JSON list of C-alpha atoms and ligand atoms in Angstrom, two decimals:
[
{"chain": "A", "resi": 1, "resn": "MET", "atom": "CA", "xyz": [102.25, 147.33, 102.54]},
{"chain": "A", "resi": 2, "resn": "LYS", "atom": "CA", "xyz": [103.47, 144.90, 99.89]},
{"chain": "A", "resi": 3, "resn": "ARG", "atom": "CA", "xyz": [107.06, 143.79, 99.47]},
{"chain": "A", "resi": 4, "resn": "LYS", "atom": "CA", "xyz": [108.60, 141.24, 97.14]},
{"chain": "A", "resi": 5, "resn": "TYR", "atom": "CA", "xyz": [111.18, 138.85, 98.57]},
{"chain": "A", "resi": 6, "resn": "MET", "atom": "CA", "xyz": [113.31, 136.03, 97.22]},
{"chain": "A", "resi": 7, "resn": "LEU", "atom": "CA", "xyz": [113.27, 133.32, 99.89]},
{"chain": "A", "resi": 8, "resn": "SER", "atom": "CA", "xyz": [115.88, 130.54, 99.92]},
{"chain": "A", "resi": 9, "resn": "PHE", "atom": "CA", "xyz": [114.89, 127.46, 101.90]},
{"chain": "A", "resi": 10, "resn": "PRO", "atom": "CA", "xyz": [117.74, 125.15, 103.01]},
{"chain": "A", "resi": 11, "resn": "GLU", "atom": "CA", "xyz": [117.33, 121.36, 102.94]},
{"chain": "A", "resi": 12, "resn": "SER", "atom": "CA", "xyz": [116.73, 121.37, 106.70]},
{"chain": "A", "resi": 13, "resn": "THR", "atom": "CA", "xyz": [113.37, 123.13, 106.16]},
{"chain": "A", "resi": 14, "resn": "GLY", "atom": "CA", "xyz": [112.18, 120.73, 103.46]},
{"chain": "A", "resi": 15, "resn": "ASP", "atom": "CA", "xyz": [109.81, 118.85, 105.77]},
{"chain": "A", "resi": 16, "resn": "LYS", "atom": "CA", "xyz": [108.68, 121.87, 107.81]},
{"chain": "A", "resi": 17, "resn": "PRO", "atom": "CA", "xyz": [105.57, 124.01, 107.16]},
{"chain": "A", "resi": 18, "resn": "VAL", "atom": "CA", "xyz": [107.48, 127.29, 107.41]},
{"chain": "A", "resi": 19, "resn": "VAL", "atom": "CA", "xyz": [105.19, 129.36, 105.17]},
{"chain": "A", "resi": 20, "resn": "CYS", "atom": "CA", "xyz": [102.06, 128.00, 106.84]},
{"chain": "A", "resi": 21, "resn": "GLU", "atom": "CA", "xyz": [103.47, 128.95, 110.24]},
{"chain": "A", "resi": 22, "resn": "LEU", "atom": "CA", "xyz": [104.39, 132.39, 108.90]},
{"chain": "A", "resi": 23, "resn": "VAL", "atom": "CA", "xyz": [100.82, 133.05, 107.77]},
{"chain": "A", "resi": 24, "resn": "ARG", "atom": "CA", "xyz": [99.31, 131.86, 111.05]},
{"chain": "A", "resi": 25, "resn": "ARG", "atom": "CA", "xyz": [101.67, 133.76, 113.31]},
{"chain": "A", "resi": 26, "resn": "TYR", "atom": "CA", "xyz": [101.66, 137.14, 111.61]},
{"chain": "A", "resi": 27, "resn": "ASP", "atom": "CA", "xyz": [98.32, 137.24, 109.77]},
{"chain": "A", "resi": 28, "resn": "ILE", "atom": "CA", "xyz": [100.30, 137.89, 106.64]},
{"chain": "A", "resi": 29, "resn": "CYS", "atom": "CA", "xyz": [99.13, 137.49, 103.04]},
{"chain": "A", "resi": 30, "resn": "VAL", "atom": "CA", "xyz": [101.64, 135.51, 100.97]},
{"chain": "A", "resi": 31, "resn": "ASN", "atom": "CA", "xyz": [101.38, 135.69, 97.19]},
{"chain": "A", "resi": 32, "resn": "ILE", "atom": "CA", "xyz": [103.70, 133.04, 95.75]},
{"chain": "A", "resi": 33, "resn": "ILE", "atom": "CA", "xyz": [104.86, 134.29, 92.36]},
{"chain": "A", "resi": 34, "resn": "GLN", "atom": "CA", "xyz": [107.39, 131.63, 91.49]},
{"chain": "A", "resi": 35, "resn": "ALA", "atom": "CA", "xyz": [108.74, 128.63, 93.39]},
{"chain": "A", "resi": 36, "resn": "SER", "atom": "CA", "xyz": [111.07, 125.72, 92.79]},
{"chain": "A", "resi": 37, "resn": "ILE", "atom": "CA", "xyz": [112.28, 122.84, 94.90]},
{"chain": "A", "resi": 38, "resn": "SER", "atom": "CA", "xyz": [115.25, 120.54, 94.37]},
{"chain": "A", "resi": 39, "resn": "PRO", "atom": "CA", "xyz": [115.17, 116.74, 94.83]},
{"chain": "A", "resi": 40, "resn": "ALA", "atom": "CA", "xyz": [117.15, 117.30, 98.04]},
{"chain": "A", "resi": 41, "resn": "MET", "atom": "CA", "xyz": [114.25, 119.49, 99.31]},
{"chain": "A", "resi": 42, "resn": "ALA", "atom": "CA", "xyz": [116.06, 122.82, 99.22]},
{"chain": "A", "resi": 43, "resn": "GLY", "atom": "CA", "xyz": [114.03, 125.47, 97.44]},
{"chain": "A", "resi": 44, "resn": "THR", "atom": "CA", "xyz": [113.55, 129.06, 96.39]},
{"chain": "A", "resi": 45, "resn": "MET", "atom": "CA", "xyz": [110.40, 131.12, 96.37]},
{"chain": "A", "resi": 46, "resn": "LEU", "atom": "CA", "xyz": [109.69, 134.53, 94.89]},
{"chain": "A", "resi": 47, "resn": "ALA", "atom": "CA", "xyz": [106.82, 135.87, 96.97]},
{"chain": "A", "resi": 48, "resn": "GLU", "atom": "CA", "xyz": [105.00, 139.08, 97.72]},
{"chain": "A", "resi": 49, "resn": "LEU", "atom": "CA", "xyz": [104.26, 139.54, 101.41]},
{"chain": "A", "resi": 50, "resn": "ASP", "atom": "CA", "xyz": [101.42, 141.88, 102.33]},
{"chain": "A", "resi": 51, "resn": "ALA", "atom": "CA", "xyz": [101.18, 143.12, 105.93]},
{"chain": "A", "resi": 52, "resn": "CYS", "atom": "CA", "xyz": [101.88, 146.20, 108.03]},
{"chain": "A", "resi": 53, "resn": "ALA", "atom": "CA", "xyz": [105.50, 147.27, 108.43]},
{"chain": "A", "resi": 54, "resn": "GLU", "atom": "CA", "xyz": [105.83, 145.84, 111.94]},
{"chain": "A", "resi": 55, "resn": "GLU", "atom": "CA", "xyz": [104.48, 142.45, 110.91]},
{"chain": "A", "resi": 56, "resn": "LEU", "atom": "CA", "xyz": [106.74, 142.36, 107.87]},
{"chain": "A", "resi": 57, "resn": "THR", "atom": "CA", "xyz": [109.77, 143.01, 110.08]},
{"chain": "A", "resi": 58, "resn": "GLN", "atom": "CA", "xyz": [108.68, 140.24, 112.45]},
{"chain": "A", "resi": 59, "resn": "ALA", "atom": "CA", "xyz": [108.03, 137.89, 109.53]},
{"chain": "A", "resi": 60, "resn": "VAL", "atom": "CA", "xyz": [111.51, 138.45, 108.09]},
{"chain": "A", "resi": 61, "resn": "GLU", "atom": "CA", "xyz": [113.03, 137.82, 111.54]},
{"chain": "A", "resi": 62, "resn": "PHE", "atom": "CA", "xyz": [110.95, 134.66, 111.87]},
{"chain": "A", "resi": 63, "resn": "LEU", "atom": "CA", "xyz": [112.11, 133.36, 108.48]},
{"chain": "A", "resi": 64, "resn": "ALA", "atom": "CA", "xyz": [115.74, 134.14, 109.22]},
{"chain": "A", "resi": 65, "resn": "GLY", "atom": "CA", "xyz": [115.37, 132.34, 112.55]},
{"chain": "A", "resi": 66, "resn": "ARG", "atom": "CA", "xyz": [114.21, 129.24, 110.65]},
{"chain": "A", "resi": 67, "resn": "GLY", "atom": "CA", "xyz": [117.33, 129.37, 108.48]},
{"chain": "A", "resi": 68, "resn": "VAL", "atom": "CA", "xyz": [115.55, 130.83, 105.43]},
{"chain": "A", "resi": 69, "resn": "GLY", "atom": "CA", "xyz": [117.54, 133.30, 103.32]},
{"chain": "A", "resi": 70, "resn": "VAL", "atom": "CA", "xyz": [115.52, 136.49, 102.80]},
{"chain": "A", "resi": 71, "resn": "GLU", "atom": "CA", "xyz": [116.37, 138.98, 100.07]},
{"chain": "A", "resi": 72, "resn": "LEU", "atom": "CA", "xyz": [114.19, 142.07, 99.70]},
{"chain": "A", "resi": 73, "resn": "LEU", "atom": "CA", "xyz": [113.76, 142.85, 95.99]},
{"chain": "A", "resi": 74, "resn": "THR", "atom": "CA", "xyz": [113.87, 146.59, 95.55]},
{"chain": "A", "resi": 75, "resn": "ASP", "atom": "CA", "xyz": [114.92, 146.81, 91.91]},
{"chain": "A", "resi": 76, "resn": "LYS", "atom": "CA", "xyz": [112.34, 147.80, 89.33]},
{"chain": "A", "resi": 77, "resn": "ILE", "atom": "CA", "xyz": [112.17, 147.26, 85.61]},
{"chain": "A", "resi": 78, "resn": "ALA", "atom": "CA", "xyz": [112.44, 150.51, 83.69]},
{"chain": "A", "resi": 79, "resn": "LEU", "atom": "CA", "xyz": [111.02, 150.82, 80.16]},
{"chain": "A", "resi": 80, "resn": "ARG", "atom": "CA", "xyz": [111.72, 153.58, 77.64]},
{"chain": "A", "resi": 81, "resn": "GLU", "atom": "CA", "xyz": [108.44, 153.41, 75.75]},
{"chain": "A", "resi": 82, "resn": "ASP", "atom": "CA", "xyz": [109.26, 156.13, 73.23]},
{"chain": "A", "resi": 83, "resn": "GLY", "atom": "CA", "xyz": [111.44, 153.88, 71.05]},
{"chain": "A", "resi": 84, "resn": "CYS", "atom": "CA", "xyz": [109.12, 150.87, 71.07]},
{"chain": "A", "resi": 85, "resn": "LEU", "atom": "CA", "xyz": [108.53, 149.08, 67.76]},
{"chain": "A", "resi": 86, "resn": "GLN", "atom": "CA", "xyz": [105.48, 147.16, 69.13]},
{"chain": "A", "resi": 87, "resn": "CYS", "atom": "CA", "xyz": [107.21, 144.00, 67.93]},
{"chain": "A", "resi": 88, "resn": "GLY", "atom": "CA", "xyz": [105.92, 141.88, 70.83]},
{"chain": "A", "resi": 89, "resn": "ASN", "atom": "CA", "xyz": [109.21, 140.12, 71.63]},
{"chain": "A", "resi": 90, "resn": "CYS", "atom": "CA", "xyz": [109.08, 141.21, 75.25]},
{"chain": "A", "resi": 91, "resn": "VAL", "atom": "CA", "xyz": [105.45, 140.08, 75.55]},
{"chain": "A", "resi": 92, "resn": "LEU", "atom": "CA", "xyz": [106.42, 136.58, 74.42]},
{"chain": "A", "resi": 93, "resn": "ALA", "atom": "CA", "xyz": [109.25, 136.50, 76.97]},
{"chain": "A", "resi": 94, "resn": "CYS", "atom": "CA", "xyz": [107.14, 137.77, 79.88]},
{"chain": "A", "resi": 95, "resn": "PHE", "atom": "CA", "xyz": [105.51, 134.72, 81.49]},
{"chain": "A", "resi": 96, "resn": "SER", "atom": "CA", "xyz": [103.89, 136.71, 84.30]},
{"chain": "A", "resi": 97, "resn": "GLY", "atom": "CA", "xyz": [101.60, 138.67, 82.00]},
{"chain": "A", "resi": 98, "resn": "ALA", "atom": "CA", "xyz": [103.05, 142.02, 83.05]},
{"chain": "A", "resi": 99, "resn": "LEU", "atom": "CA", "xyz": [103.70, 142.95, 79.42]},
{"chain": "A", "resi": 100, "resn": "THR", "atom": "CA", "xyz": [100.80, 142.77, 76.99]},
{"chain": "A", "resi": 101, "resn": "ILE", "atom": "CA", "xyz": [99.75, 144.07, 73.60]},
{"chain": "A", "resi": 102, "resn": "GLY", "atom": "CA", "xyz": [96.05, 144.05, 72.81]},
{"chain": "A", "resi": 103, "resn": "ALA", "atom": "CA", "xyz": [92.88, 145.82, 71.80]},
{"chain": "A", "resi": 104, "resn": "PRO", "atom": "CA", "xyz": [91.85, 148.55, 71.45]},
{"chain": "A", "resi": 105, "resn": "ASP", "atom": "CA", "xyz": [95.12, 150.31, 70.62]},
{"chain": "A", "resi": 106, "resn": "TRP", "atom": "CA", "xyz": [97.47, 147.29, 70.16]},
{"chain": "A", "resi": 107, "resn": "LYS", "atom": "CA", "xyz": [100.22, 149.14, 71.96]},
{"chain": "A", "resi": 108, "resn": "LEU", "atom": "CA", "xyz": [102.56, 147.68, 74.56]},
{"chain": "A", "resi": 109, "resn": "ALA", "atom": "CA", "xyz": [101.19, 147.94, 78.10]},
{"chain": "A", "resi": 110, "resn": "PHE", "atom": "CA", "xyz": [103.22, 147.33, 81.25]},
{"chain": "A", "resi": 111, "resn": "ASP", "atom": "CA", "xyz": [101.41, 146.28, 84.45]},
{"chain": "A", "resi": 112, "resn": "ARG", "atom": "CA", "xyz": [104.18, 146.81, 87.00]},
{"chain": "A", "resi": 113, "resn": "ASP", "atom": "CA", "xyz": [102.25, 145.09, 89.78]},
{"chain": "A", "resi": 114, "resn": "ARG", "atom": "CA", "xyz": [102.52, 141.81, 87.86]},
{"chain": "A", "resi": 115, "resn": "CYS", "atom": "CA", "xyz": [106.25, 142.11, 87.20]},
{"chain": "A", "resi": 116, "resn": "VAL", "atom": "CA", "xyz": [108.27, 139.40, 88.99]},
{"chain": "A", "resi": 117, "resn": "LEU", "atom": "CA", "xyz": [111.70, 140.84, 88.11]},
{"chain": "A", "resi": 118, "resn": "CYS", "atom": "CA", "xyz": [112.73, 137.84, 86.03]},
{"chain": "A", "resi": 119, "resn": "ARG", "atom": "CA", "xyz": [114.54, 140.21, 83.61]},
{"chain": "A", "resi": 120, "resn": "ALA", "atom": "CA", "xyz": [113.61, 138.19, 80.52]},
{"chain": "A", "resi": 121, "resn": "CYS", "atom": "CA", "xyz": [112.38, 141.35, 78.79]},
{"chain": "A", "resi": 122, "resn": "ILE", "atom": "CA", "xyz": [115.82, 142.95, 79.04]},
{"chain": "A", "resi": 123, "resn": "THR", "atom": "CA", "xyz": [117.37, 140.40, 76.71]},
{"chain": "A", "resi": 124, "resn": "ALA", "atom": "CA", "xyz": [114.24, 140.02, 74.57]},
{"chain": "A", "resi": 125, "resn": "CYS", "atom": "CA", "xyz": [113.97, 143.62, 73.40]},
{"chain": "A", "resi": 126, "resn": "PRO", "atom": "CA", "xyz": [115.90, 144.23, 70.15]},
{"chain": "A", "resi": 127, "resn": "ARG", "atom": "CA", "xyz": [116.14, 147.93, 70.94]},
{"chain": "A", "resi": 128, "resn": "GLY", "atom": "CA", "xyz": [117.39, 147.57, 74.50]},
{"chain": "A", "resi": 129, "resn": "LEU", "atom": "CA", "xyz": [114.49, 149.55, 75.95]},
{"chain": "A", "resi": 130, "resn": "PHE", "atom": "CA", "xyz": [114.38, 147.73, 79.29]},
{"chain": "A", "resi": 131, "resn": "GLY", "atom": "CA", "xyz": [116.72, 148.29, 82.20]},
{"chain": "A", "resi": 132, "resn": "ILE", "atom": "CA", "xyz": [116.96, 148.07, 85.97]},
{"chain": "A", "resi": 133, "resn": "SER", "atom": "CA", "xyz": [116.30, 150.99, 88.27]},
{"chain": "A", "resi": 134, "resn": "ALA", "atom": "CA", "xyz": [116.54, 151.12, 92.04]},
{"chain": "A", "resi": 135, "resn": "GLU", "atom": "CA", "xyz": [113.33, 151.65, 93.99]},
{"chain": "B", "resi": 201, "resn": "LIG", "atom": "S1", "xyz": [111.10, 141.45, 84.36]},
{"chain": "B", "resi": 201, "resn": "LIG", "atom": "FE1", "xyz": [110.05, 139.55, 83.74]},
{"chain": "B", "resi": 201, "resn": "LIG", "atom": "S2", "xyz": [108.00, 139.75, 84.64]},
{"chain": "B", "resi": 201, "resn": "LIG", "atom": "FE2", "xyz": [108.92, 141.80, 84.67]},
{"chain": "B", "resi": 201, "resn": "LIG", "atom": "S3", "xyz": [108.22, 142.76, 82.79]},
{"chain": "B", "resi": 201, "resn": "LIG", "atom": "FE3", "xyz": [110.23, 141.83, 82.34]},
{"chain": "B", "resi": 201, "resn": "LIG", "atom": "S4", "xyz": [109.75, 139.79, 81.53]},
{"chain": "B", "resi": 201, "resn": "LIG", "atom": "FE4", "xyz": [107.88, 140.54, 82.54]},
{"chain": "B", "resi": 202, "resn": "LIG", "atom": "S1", "xyz": [110.58, 144.02, 72.64]},
{"chain": "B", "resi": 202, "resn": "LIG", "atom": "FE1", "xyz": [111.12, 146.20, 72.82]},
{"chain": "B", "resi": 202, "resn": "LIG", "atom": "S2", "xyz": [110.51, 147.07, 70.84]},
{"chain": "B", "resi": 202, "resn": "LIG", "atom": "FE2", "xyz": [109.48, 145.07, 71.00]},
{"chain": "B", "resi": 202, "resn": "LIG", "atom": "S3", "xyz": [107.46, 145.52, 71.92]},
{"chain": "B", "resi": 202, "resn": "LIG", "atom": "FE3", "xyz": [108.84, 145.07, 73.61]},
{"chain": "B", "resi": 202, "resn": "LIG", "atom": "S4", "xyz": [109.64, 147.10, 74.27]},
{"chain": "B", "resi": 202, "resn": "LIG", "atom": "FE4", "xyz": [108.74, 147.34, 72.23]}
]
């Protein structure tokens, strides 16, 4: 099963291979979607973890034990496609490539698996067609 998490790494983990250890211990697939690190070595990482339920639970416990903040992202982006103008504003705002307009029909397409929940599309749409829904 795949789950998206926002991980917050404190400065104390800046010189430790926490993610490497996570992968080795739990045979877990980590897809890093977005990451940033401060000069002081604290950081955040939006990542999708892919493993069985038991391993995911153990992985979250492992991360928490290392002082990493773990937030499970359960929100989803909702789109009301019926009012779409095909203006492309949301496509320009969506850096992950989840929103596209292209051949053959040149209509807006939404690949939800690529969505990283950045919410840029919500403010980009002139018609307010995007929103947040709980999983
Ligand atoms: S939330 Fe971000 S990644 Fe997801 S569809 Fe909107 S702009 Fe794209
Ligand atoms: S910004 Fe809104 S109206 Fe424009 S293409 Fe995206 S969903 Fe459609």
